[in-house]
Amino acid sequence: MSALDLLFLGAALAIVVAQLMILRSTARGMRVAPAERRGNVAVEWAFAIVPAIGVAALLFFSWQAAHQERVTFEIVPEASAPAGPRT
């Protein structure tokens, strides 16, 4: 495992823990009595879940970009041919 992998996995773990704590906090906030709660529950969940989905997509594409195979092309000239038009 390379240093890049260790750094990425450490950062990903920290992000996942932080997102789980945000979702936990949102769920705990929903337990407040409805009379004391202000705002729409769906909007509150959307503000918690949409960023989590965005971060998951960002981590996925970052991992893919860091581990893509490098493709190299070598141009080999054809054998020497007469300079005239091809028939």
mmCIF file of N, CA and C in Angstrom, residues 18-80:
data_model
loop_
_atom_site.group_PDB
_atom_site.id
_atom_site.type_symbol
_atom_site.label_atom_id
_atom_site.label_comp_id
_atom_site.label_asym_id
_atom_site.label_seq_id
_atom_site.Cartn_x
_atom_site.Cartn_y
_atom_site.Cartn_z
ATOM 1 N N ALA A 18 -17.057 12.064 10.375
ATOM 2 C CA ALA A 18 -17.692 13.380 10.506
ATOM 3 C C ALA A 18 -19.106 13.367 9.928
ATOM 4 N N GLN A 19 -19.295 12.732 8.770
ATOM 5 C CA GLN A 19 -20.636 12.669 8.168
ATOM 6 C C GLN A 19 -21.590 11.851 9.037
ATOM 7 N N LEU A 20 -21.097 10.770 9.616
ATOM 8 C CA LEU A 20 -21.947 9.980 10.519
ATOM 9 C C LEU A 20 -22.359 10.794 11.741
ATOM 10 N N MET A 21 -21.465 11.610 12.253
ATOM 11 C CA MET A 21 -21.808 12.452 13.401
ATOM 12 C C MET A 21 -22.835 13.523 13.014
ATOM 13 N N ILE A 22 -22.736 14.031 11.796
ATOM 14 C CA ILE A 22 -23.732 15.002 11.319
ATOM 15 C C ILE A 22 -25.100 14.341 11.219
ATOM 16 N N LEU A 23 -25.150 13.134 10.652
ATOM 17 C CA LEU A 23 -26.428 12.421 10.545
ATOM 18 C C LEU A 23 -26.979 12.064 11.922
ATOM 19 N N ARG A 24 -26.104 11.670 12.833
ATOM 20 C CA ARG A 24 -26.521 11.351 14.209
ATOM 21 C C ARG A 24 -27.097 12.601 14.881
ATOM 22 N N SER A 25 -26.434 13.731 14.687
ATOM 23 C CA SER A 25 -26.906 14.983 15.267
ATOM 24 C C SER A 25 -28.274 15.364 14.701
ATOM 25 N N THR A 26 -28.459 15.140 13.416
ATOM 26 C CA THR A 26 -29.748 15.445 12.796
ATOM 27 C C THR A 26 -30.840 14.554 13.376
ATOM 28 N N ALA A 27 -30.539 13.273 13.527
ATOM 29 C CA ALA A 27 -31.525 12.346 14.086
ATOM 30 C C ALA A 27 -31.869 12.713 15.530
ATOM 31 N N ARG A 28 -30.861 13.096 16.302
ATOM 32 C CA ARG A 28 -31.125 13.481 17.695
ATOM 33 C C ARG A 28 -31.944 14.760 17.767
ATOM 34 N N GLY A 29 -31.720 15.661 16.815
ATOM 35 C CA GLY A 29 -32.496 16.896 16.788
ATOM 36 C C GLY A 29 -33.960 16.662 16.448
ATOM 37 N N MET A 30 -34.238 15.558 15.766
ATOM 38 C CA MET A 30 -35.620 15.236 15.400
ATOM 39 C C MET A 30 -36.425 14.746 16.601
ATOM 40 N N ARG A 31 -35.745 14.356 17.660
ATOM 41 C CA ARG A 31 -36.462 13.851 18.851
ATOM 42 C C ARG A 31 -37.080 14.958 19.679
ATOM 43 N N VAL A 32 -36.749 16.199 19.378
ATOM 44 C CA VAL A 32 -37.312 17.332 20.110
ATOM 45 C C VAL A 32 -38.815 17.365 19.860
ATOM 46 N N ALA A 33 -39.558 17.738 20.864
ATOM 47 C CA ALA A 33 -41.022 17.796 20.736
ATOM 48 C C ALA A 33 -41.409 18.697 19.566
ATOM 49 N N PRO A 34 -42.438 18.299 18.809
ATOM 50 C CA PRO A 34 -42.836 19.073 17.629
ATOM 51 C C PRO A 34 -43.164 20.538 17.936
ATOM 52 N N ALA A 35 -43.643 20.822 19.118
ATOM 53 C CA ALA A 35 -43.981 22.207 19.454
ATOM 54 C C ALA A 35 -42.718 23.063 19.557
ATOM 55 N N GLU A 36 -41.622 22.464 19.963
ATOM 56 C CA GLU A 36 -40.371 23.204 20.124
ATOM 57 C C GLU A 36 -39.558 23.256 18.839
ATOM 58 N N ARG A 37 -39.875 22.392 17.904
ATOM 59 C CA ARG A 37 -39.092 22.289 16.672
ATOM 60 C C ARG A 37 -39.629 23.261 15.641
ATOM 61 N N ARG A 38 -38.710 23.886 14.945
ATOM 62 C CA ARG A 38 -39.096 24.792 13.866
ATOM 63 C C ARG A 38 -38.543 24.243 12.565
ATOM 64 N N GLY A 39 -39.227 24.479 11.496
ATOM 65 C CA GLY A 39 -38.738 24.069 10.185
ATOM 66 C C GLY A 39 -39.301 22.736 9.744
ATOM 67 N N ASN A 40 -38.993 22.416 8.519
ATOM 68 C CA ASN A 40 -39.486 21.209 7.882
ATOM 69 C C ASN A 40 -38.490 20.076 8.098
ATOM 70 N N VAL A 41 -38.982 18.929 8.519
ATOM 71 C CA VAL A 41 -38.121 17.779 8.784
ATOM 72 C C VAL A 41 -37.427 17.303 7.512
ATOM 73 N N ALA A 42 -38.153 17.288 6.410
ATOM 74 C CA ALA A 42 -37.562 16.836 5.145
ATOM 75 C C ALA A 42 -36.418 17.743 4.717
ATOM 76 N N VAL A 43 -36.564 19.035 4.922
ATOM 77 C CA VAL A 43 -35.504 19.973 4.548
ATOM 78 C C VAL A 43 -34.278 19.751 5.430
ATOM 79 N N GLU A 44 -34.492 19.515 6.707
ATOM 80 C CA GLU A 44 -33.369 19.261 7.609
ATOM 81 C C GLU A 44 -32.620 17.995 7.201
ATOM 82 N N TRP A 45 -33.343 16.942 6.853
ATOM 83 C CA TRP A 45 -32.691 15.713 6.411
ATOM 84 C C TRP A 45 -31.981 15.919 5.081
ATOM 85 N N ALA A 46 -32.579 16.703 4.203
ATOM 86 C CA ALA A 46 -31.948 16.970 2.910
ATOM 87 C C ALA A 46 -30.620 17.698 3.099
ATOM 88 N N PHE A 47 -30.581 18.654 4.037
ATOM 89 C CA PHE A 47 -29.347 19.377 4.301
ATOM 90 C C PHE A 47 -28.295 18.481 4.964
ATOM 91 N N ALA A 48 -28.686 17.353 5.497
ATOM 92 C CA ALA A 48 -27.730 16.416 6.089
ATOM 93 C C ALA A 48 -27.320 15.325 5.102
ATOM 94 N N ILE A 49 -28.249 14.855 4.288
ATOM 95 C CA ILE A 49 -27.976 13.709 3.415
ATOM 96 C C ILE A 49 -27.350 14.116 2.086
ATOM 97 N N VAL A 50 -27.808 15.203 1.498
ATOM 98 C CA VAL A 50 -27.277 15.611 0.190
ATOM 99 C C VAL A 50 -25.765 15.860 0.244
ATOM 100 N N PRO A 51 -25.241 16.581 1.231
ATOM 101 C CA PRO A 51 -23.779 16.723 1.296
ATOM 102 C C PRO A 51 -23.058 15.395 1.517
ATOM 103 N N ALA A 52 -23.665 14.488 2.270
ATOM 104 C CA ALA A 52 -23.046 13.177 2.485
ATOM 105 C C ALA A 52 -22.941 12.410 1.170
ATOM 106 N N ILE A 53 -23.962 12.494 0.342
ATOM 107 C CA ILE A 53 -23.924 11.833 -0.963
ATOM 108 C C ILE A 53 -22.878 12.497 -1.861
ATOM 109 N N GLY A 54 -22.816 13.817 -1.819
ATOM 110 C CA GLY A 54 -21.818 14.543 -2.600
ATOM 111 C C GLY A 54 -20.397 14.193 -2.194
ATOM 112 N N VAL A 55 -20.153 14.088 -0.902
ATOM 113 C CA VAL A 55 -18.817 13.723 -0.417
ATOM 114 C C VAL A 55 -18.481 12.291 -0.807
ATOM 115 N N ALA A 56 -19.456 11.400 -0.746
ATOM 116 C CA ALA A 56 -19.212 10.009 -1.158
ATOM 117 C C ALA A 56 -18.840 9.949 -2.637
ATOM 118 N N ALA A 57 -19.522 10.727 -3.470
ATOM 119 C CA ALA A 57 -19.195 10.770 -4.900
ATOM 120 C C ALA A 57 -17.805 11.357 -5.110
ATOM 121 N N LEU A 58 -17.487 12.405 -4.374
ATOM 122 C CA LEU A 58 -16.165 13.020 -4.476
ATOM 123 C C LEU A 58 -15.066 12.040 -4.088
ATOM 124 N N LEU A 59 -15.266 11.287 -3.027
ATOM 125 C CA LEU A 59 -14.281 10.285 -2.613
ATOM 126 C C LEU A 59 -14.144 9.190 -3.671
ATOM 127 N N PHE A 60 -15.245 8.754 -4.225
ATOM 128 C CA PHE A 60 -15.210 7.714 -5.257
ATOM 129 C C PHE A 60 -14.410 8.172 -6.469
ATOM 130 N N PHE A 61 -14.731 9.356 -6.989
ATOM 131 C CA PHE A 61 -14.041 9.840 -8.190
ATOM 132 C C PHE A 61 -12.585 10.189 -7.899
ATOM 133 N N SER A 62 -12.291 10.639 -6.679
ATOM 134 C CA SER A 62 -10.898 10.907 -6.309
ATOM 135 C C SER A 62 -10.092 9.611 -6.281
ATOM 136 N N TRP A 63 -10.672 8.560 -5.740
ATOM 137 C CA TRP A 63 -10.002 7.262 -5.705
ATOM 138 C C TRP A 63 -9.763 6.759 -7.129
ATOM 139 N N GLN A 64 -10.779 6.903 -7.977
ATOM 140 C CA GLN A 64 -10.634 6.474 -9.364
ATOM 141 C C GLN A 64 -9.525 7.257 -10.071
ATOM 142 N N ALA A 65 -9.458 8.548 -9.852
ATOM 143 C CA ALA A 65 -8.444 9.377 -10.502
ATOM 144 C C ALA A 65 -7.048 9.038 -10.005
ATOM 145 N N ALA A 66 -6.931 8.715 -8.729
ATOM 146 C CA ALA A 66 -5.617 8.394 -8.171
ATOM 147 C C ALA A 66 -5.126 7.026 -8.611
ATOM 148 N N HIS A 67 -6.032 6.148 -9.029
ATOM 149 C CA HIS A 67 -5.642 4.782 -9.379
ATOM 150 C C HIS A 67 -5.889 4.425 -10.840
ATOM 151 N N GLN A 68 -6.028 5.415 -11.677
ATOM 152 C CA GLN A 68 -6.233 5.104 -13.087
ATOM 153 C C GLN A 68 -4.917 4.643 -13.693
ATOM 154 N N GLU A 69 -5.037 3.758 -14.623
ATOM 155 C CA GLU A 69 -3.862 3.239 -15.317
ATOM 156 C C GLU A 69 -3.371 4.290 -16.302
ATOM 157 N N ARG A 70 -2.091 4.456 -16.330
ATOM 158 C CA ARG A 70 -1.526 5.383 -17.307
ATOM 159 C C ARG A 70 -1.343 4.661 -18.619
ATOM 160 N N VAL A 71 -1.829 5.269 -19.663
ATOM 161 C CA VAL A 71 -1.733 4.675 -20.988
ATOM 162 C C VAL A 71 -0.736 5.506 -21.785
ATOM 163 N N THR A 72 0.245 4.827 -22.350
ATOM 164 C CA THR A 72 1.208 5.529 -23.185
ATOM 165 C C THR A 72 1.135 4.962 -24.589
ATOM 166 N N PHE A 73 1.343 5.820 -25.530
ATOM 167 C CA PHE A 73 1.303 5.424 -26.930
ATOM 168 C C PHE A 73 2.678 5.647 -27.542
ATOM 169 N N GLU A 74 3.075 4.715 -28.338
ATOM 170 C CA GLU A 74 4.336 4.852 -29.048
ATOM 171 C C GLU A 74 4.023 4.864 -30.534
ATOM 172 N N ILE A 75 4.449 5.911 -31.186
ATOM 173 C CA ILE A 75 4.194 6.033 -32.624
ATOM 174 C C ILE A 75 5.388 5.439 -33.363
ATOM 175 N N VAL A 76 5.122 4.416 -34.099
ATOM 176 C CA VAL A 76 6.160 3.756 -34.880
ATOM 177 C C VAL A 76 5.932 4.101 -36.339
ATOM 178 N N PRO A 77 6.920 4.737 -36.986
ATOM 179 C CA PRO A 77 6.729 5.083 -38.405
ATOM 180 C C PRO A 77 6.681 3.834 -39.265
ATOM 181 N N GLU A 78 5.893 3.928 -40.306
ATOM 182 C CA GLU A 78 5.799 2.806 -41.237
ATOM 183 C C GLU A 78 7.132 2.657 -41.973
ATOM 184 N N ALA A 79 7.306 1.492 -42.531
ATOM 185 C CA ALA A 79 8.519 1.265 -43.338
ATOM 186 C C ALA A 79 8.529 2.257 -44.465
ATOM 187 N N SER A 80 9.703 2.662 -44.860
ATOM 188 C CA SER A 80 9.797 3.694 -45.895
ATOM 189 C C SER A 80 9.096 3.233 -47.168
#
